[in-house]
Coordinates of N, CA and C in Angstrom, one line a residue:
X869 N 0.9 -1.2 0.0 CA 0.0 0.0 0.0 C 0.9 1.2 0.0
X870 N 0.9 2.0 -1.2 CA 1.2 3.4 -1.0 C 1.3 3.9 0.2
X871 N 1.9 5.3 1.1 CA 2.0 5.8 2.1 C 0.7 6.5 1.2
X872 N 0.2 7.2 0.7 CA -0.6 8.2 0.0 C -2.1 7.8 0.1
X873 N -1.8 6.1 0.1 CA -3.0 5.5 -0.2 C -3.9 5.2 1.5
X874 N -2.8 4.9 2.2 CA -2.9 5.3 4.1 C -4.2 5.5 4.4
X875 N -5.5 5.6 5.1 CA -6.3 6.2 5.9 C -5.5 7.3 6.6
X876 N -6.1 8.5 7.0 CA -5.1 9.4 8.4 C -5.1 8.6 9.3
X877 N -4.5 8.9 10.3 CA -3.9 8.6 11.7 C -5.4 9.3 12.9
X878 N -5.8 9.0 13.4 CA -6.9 9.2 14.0 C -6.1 9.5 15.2
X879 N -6.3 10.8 16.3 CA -5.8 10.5 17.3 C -6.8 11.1 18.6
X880 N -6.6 10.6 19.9 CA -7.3 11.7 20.9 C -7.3 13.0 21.7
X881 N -8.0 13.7 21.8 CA -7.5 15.2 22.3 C -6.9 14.3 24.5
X882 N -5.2 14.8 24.0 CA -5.4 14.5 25.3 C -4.5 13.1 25.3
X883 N -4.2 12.2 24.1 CA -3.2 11.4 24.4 C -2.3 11.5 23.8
X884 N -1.1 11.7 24.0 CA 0.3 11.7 23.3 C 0.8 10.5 22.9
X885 N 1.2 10.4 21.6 CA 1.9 8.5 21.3 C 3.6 9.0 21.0
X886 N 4.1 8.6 22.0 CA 5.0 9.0 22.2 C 6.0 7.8 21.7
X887 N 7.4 8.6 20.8 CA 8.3 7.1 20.5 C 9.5 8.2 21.4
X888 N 10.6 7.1 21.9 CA 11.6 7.1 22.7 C 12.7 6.5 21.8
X889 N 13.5 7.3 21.5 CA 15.2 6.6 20.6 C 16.5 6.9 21.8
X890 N 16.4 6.0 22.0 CA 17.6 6.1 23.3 C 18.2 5.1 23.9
X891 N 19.5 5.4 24.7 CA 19.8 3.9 25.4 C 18.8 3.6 26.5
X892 N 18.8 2.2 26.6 CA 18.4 1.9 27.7 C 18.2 2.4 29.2
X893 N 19.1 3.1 29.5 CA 18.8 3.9 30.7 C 18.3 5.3 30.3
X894 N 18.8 5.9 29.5 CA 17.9 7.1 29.2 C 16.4 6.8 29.2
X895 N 16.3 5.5 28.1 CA 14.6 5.1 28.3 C 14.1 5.2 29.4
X896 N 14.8 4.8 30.4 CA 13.9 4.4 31.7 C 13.8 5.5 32.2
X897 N 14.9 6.3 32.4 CA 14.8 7.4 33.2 C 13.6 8.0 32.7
X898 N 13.2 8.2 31.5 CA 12.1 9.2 30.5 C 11.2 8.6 31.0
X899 N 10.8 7.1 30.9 CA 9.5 6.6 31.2 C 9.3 6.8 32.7
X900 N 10.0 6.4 33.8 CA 9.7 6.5 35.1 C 9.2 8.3 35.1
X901 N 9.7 9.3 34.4 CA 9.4 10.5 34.8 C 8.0 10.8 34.1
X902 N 7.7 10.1 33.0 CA 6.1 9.5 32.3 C 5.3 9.5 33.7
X903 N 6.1 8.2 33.8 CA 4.7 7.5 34.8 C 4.4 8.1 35.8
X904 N 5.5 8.9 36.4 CA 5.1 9.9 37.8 C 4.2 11.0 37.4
X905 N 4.2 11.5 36.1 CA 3.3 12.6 35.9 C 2.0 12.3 35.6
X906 N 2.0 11.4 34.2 CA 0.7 11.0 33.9 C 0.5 9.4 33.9
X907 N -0.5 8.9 33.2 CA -1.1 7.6 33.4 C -0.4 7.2 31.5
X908 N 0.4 6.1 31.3 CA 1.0 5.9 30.4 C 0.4 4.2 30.4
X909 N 0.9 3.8 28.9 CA 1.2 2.5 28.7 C 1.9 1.8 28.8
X910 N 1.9 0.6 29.0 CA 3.4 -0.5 29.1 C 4.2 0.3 27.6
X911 N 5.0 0.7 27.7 CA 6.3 1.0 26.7 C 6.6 -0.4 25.8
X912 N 6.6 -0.4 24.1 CA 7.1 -1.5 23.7 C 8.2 -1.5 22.6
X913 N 8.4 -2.4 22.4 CA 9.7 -1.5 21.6 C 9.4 -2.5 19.5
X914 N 9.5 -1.7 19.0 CA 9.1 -1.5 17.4 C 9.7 -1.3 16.7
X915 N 9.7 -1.4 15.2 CA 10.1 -0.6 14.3 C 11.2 0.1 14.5
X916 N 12.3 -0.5 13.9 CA 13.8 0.2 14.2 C 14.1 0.2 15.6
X917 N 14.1 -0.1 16.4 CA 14.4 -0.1 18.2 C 14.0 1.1 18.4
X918 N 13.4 1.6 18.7 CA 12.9 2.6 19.0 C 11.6 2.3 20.0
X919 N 11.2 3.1 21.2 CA 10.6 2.7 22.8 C 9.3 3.3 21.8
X920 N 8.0 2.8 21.8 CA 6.5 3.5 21.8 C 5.6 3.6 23.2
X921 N 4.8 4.4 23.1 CA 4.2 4.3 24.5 C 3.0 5.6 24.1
X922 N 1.7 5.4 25.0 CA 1.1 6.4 24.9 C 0.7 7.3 26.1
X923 N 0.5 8.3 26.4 CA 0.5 8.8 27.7 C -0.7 9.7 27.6
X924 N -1.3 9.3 29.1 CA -3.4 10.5 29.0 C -2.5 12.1 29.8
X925 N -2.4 12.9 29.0 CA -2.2 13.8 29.5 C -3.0 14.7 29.9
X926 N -4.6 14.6 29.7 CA -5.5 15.0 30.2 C -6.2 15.7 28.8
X927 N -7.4 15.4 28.4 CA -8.4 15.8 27.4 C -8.7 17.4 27.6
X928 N -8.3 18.4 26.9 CA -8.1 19.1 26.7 C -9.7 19.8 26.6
X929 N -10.6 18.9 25.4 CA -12.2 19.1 25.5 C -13.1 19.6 26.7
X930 N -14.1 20.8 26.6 CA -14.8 20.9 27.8 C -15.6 19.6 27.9
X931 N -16.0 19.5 29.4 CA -16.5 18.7 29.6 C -18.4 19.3 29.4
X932 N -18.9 17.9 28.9 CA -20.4 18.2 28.8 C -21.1 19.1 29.5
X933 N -21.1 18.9 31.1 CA -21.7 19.2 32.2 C -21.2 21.0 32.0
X934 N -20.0 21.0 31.7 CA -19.6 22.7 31.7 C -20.5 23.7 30.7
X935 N -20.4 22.9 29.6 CA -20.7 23.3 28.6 C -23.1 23.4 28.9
X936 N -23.4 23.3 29.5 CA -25.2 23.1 30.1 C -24.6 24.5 30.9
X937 N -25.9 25.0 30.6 CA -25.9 26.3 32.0 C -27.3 26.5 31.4

C-alpha cells in the first residue's frame, strides 16, 4: 500500500503517542518520569528499536456538564 493511499492517523485530544530513541537507561529514566506525571502505557519497543508508548495527558475538550448552563 502506497504511504498516500494510508487512511489518516486518528488521534485523541489528550493522548500523546510518544516514540523514545535512546539507550536503555535514558529510556527508563524518561519513562519512570512519564509514569510519575501521567497515566502511560506499558512502553514497547518497534520498528527500528525505537521505545513507543502512549500517555493520557489529560483531554483538553470541555467537559459536557460545563458546557449546560
Amino acid at each position: 500500500m502506497a504511504r498516500s493511499d494510508r487512511p489518516a492517523r486518528q488521534t485523541l485530544p489528550g493522548i500523546a503517542k510518544i516514540r523514545i530513541t535512546a539507550d536503555e537507561a535514558t529510556t527508563a529514566a524518561v519513562v519512570a518520569a512519564l509514569r510519575r506525571e501521567f497515566v502511560i502505557t506499558e512502553p514497547s519497543g518497534r520498528y527500528g528499536g525505537g521505545v513507543y508508548l502512549d500517555a493520557d495527558v489529560g483531554n483538553p475538550a470541555p467537559d459536557e456538564e460545563s458546557q449546560q448552563s
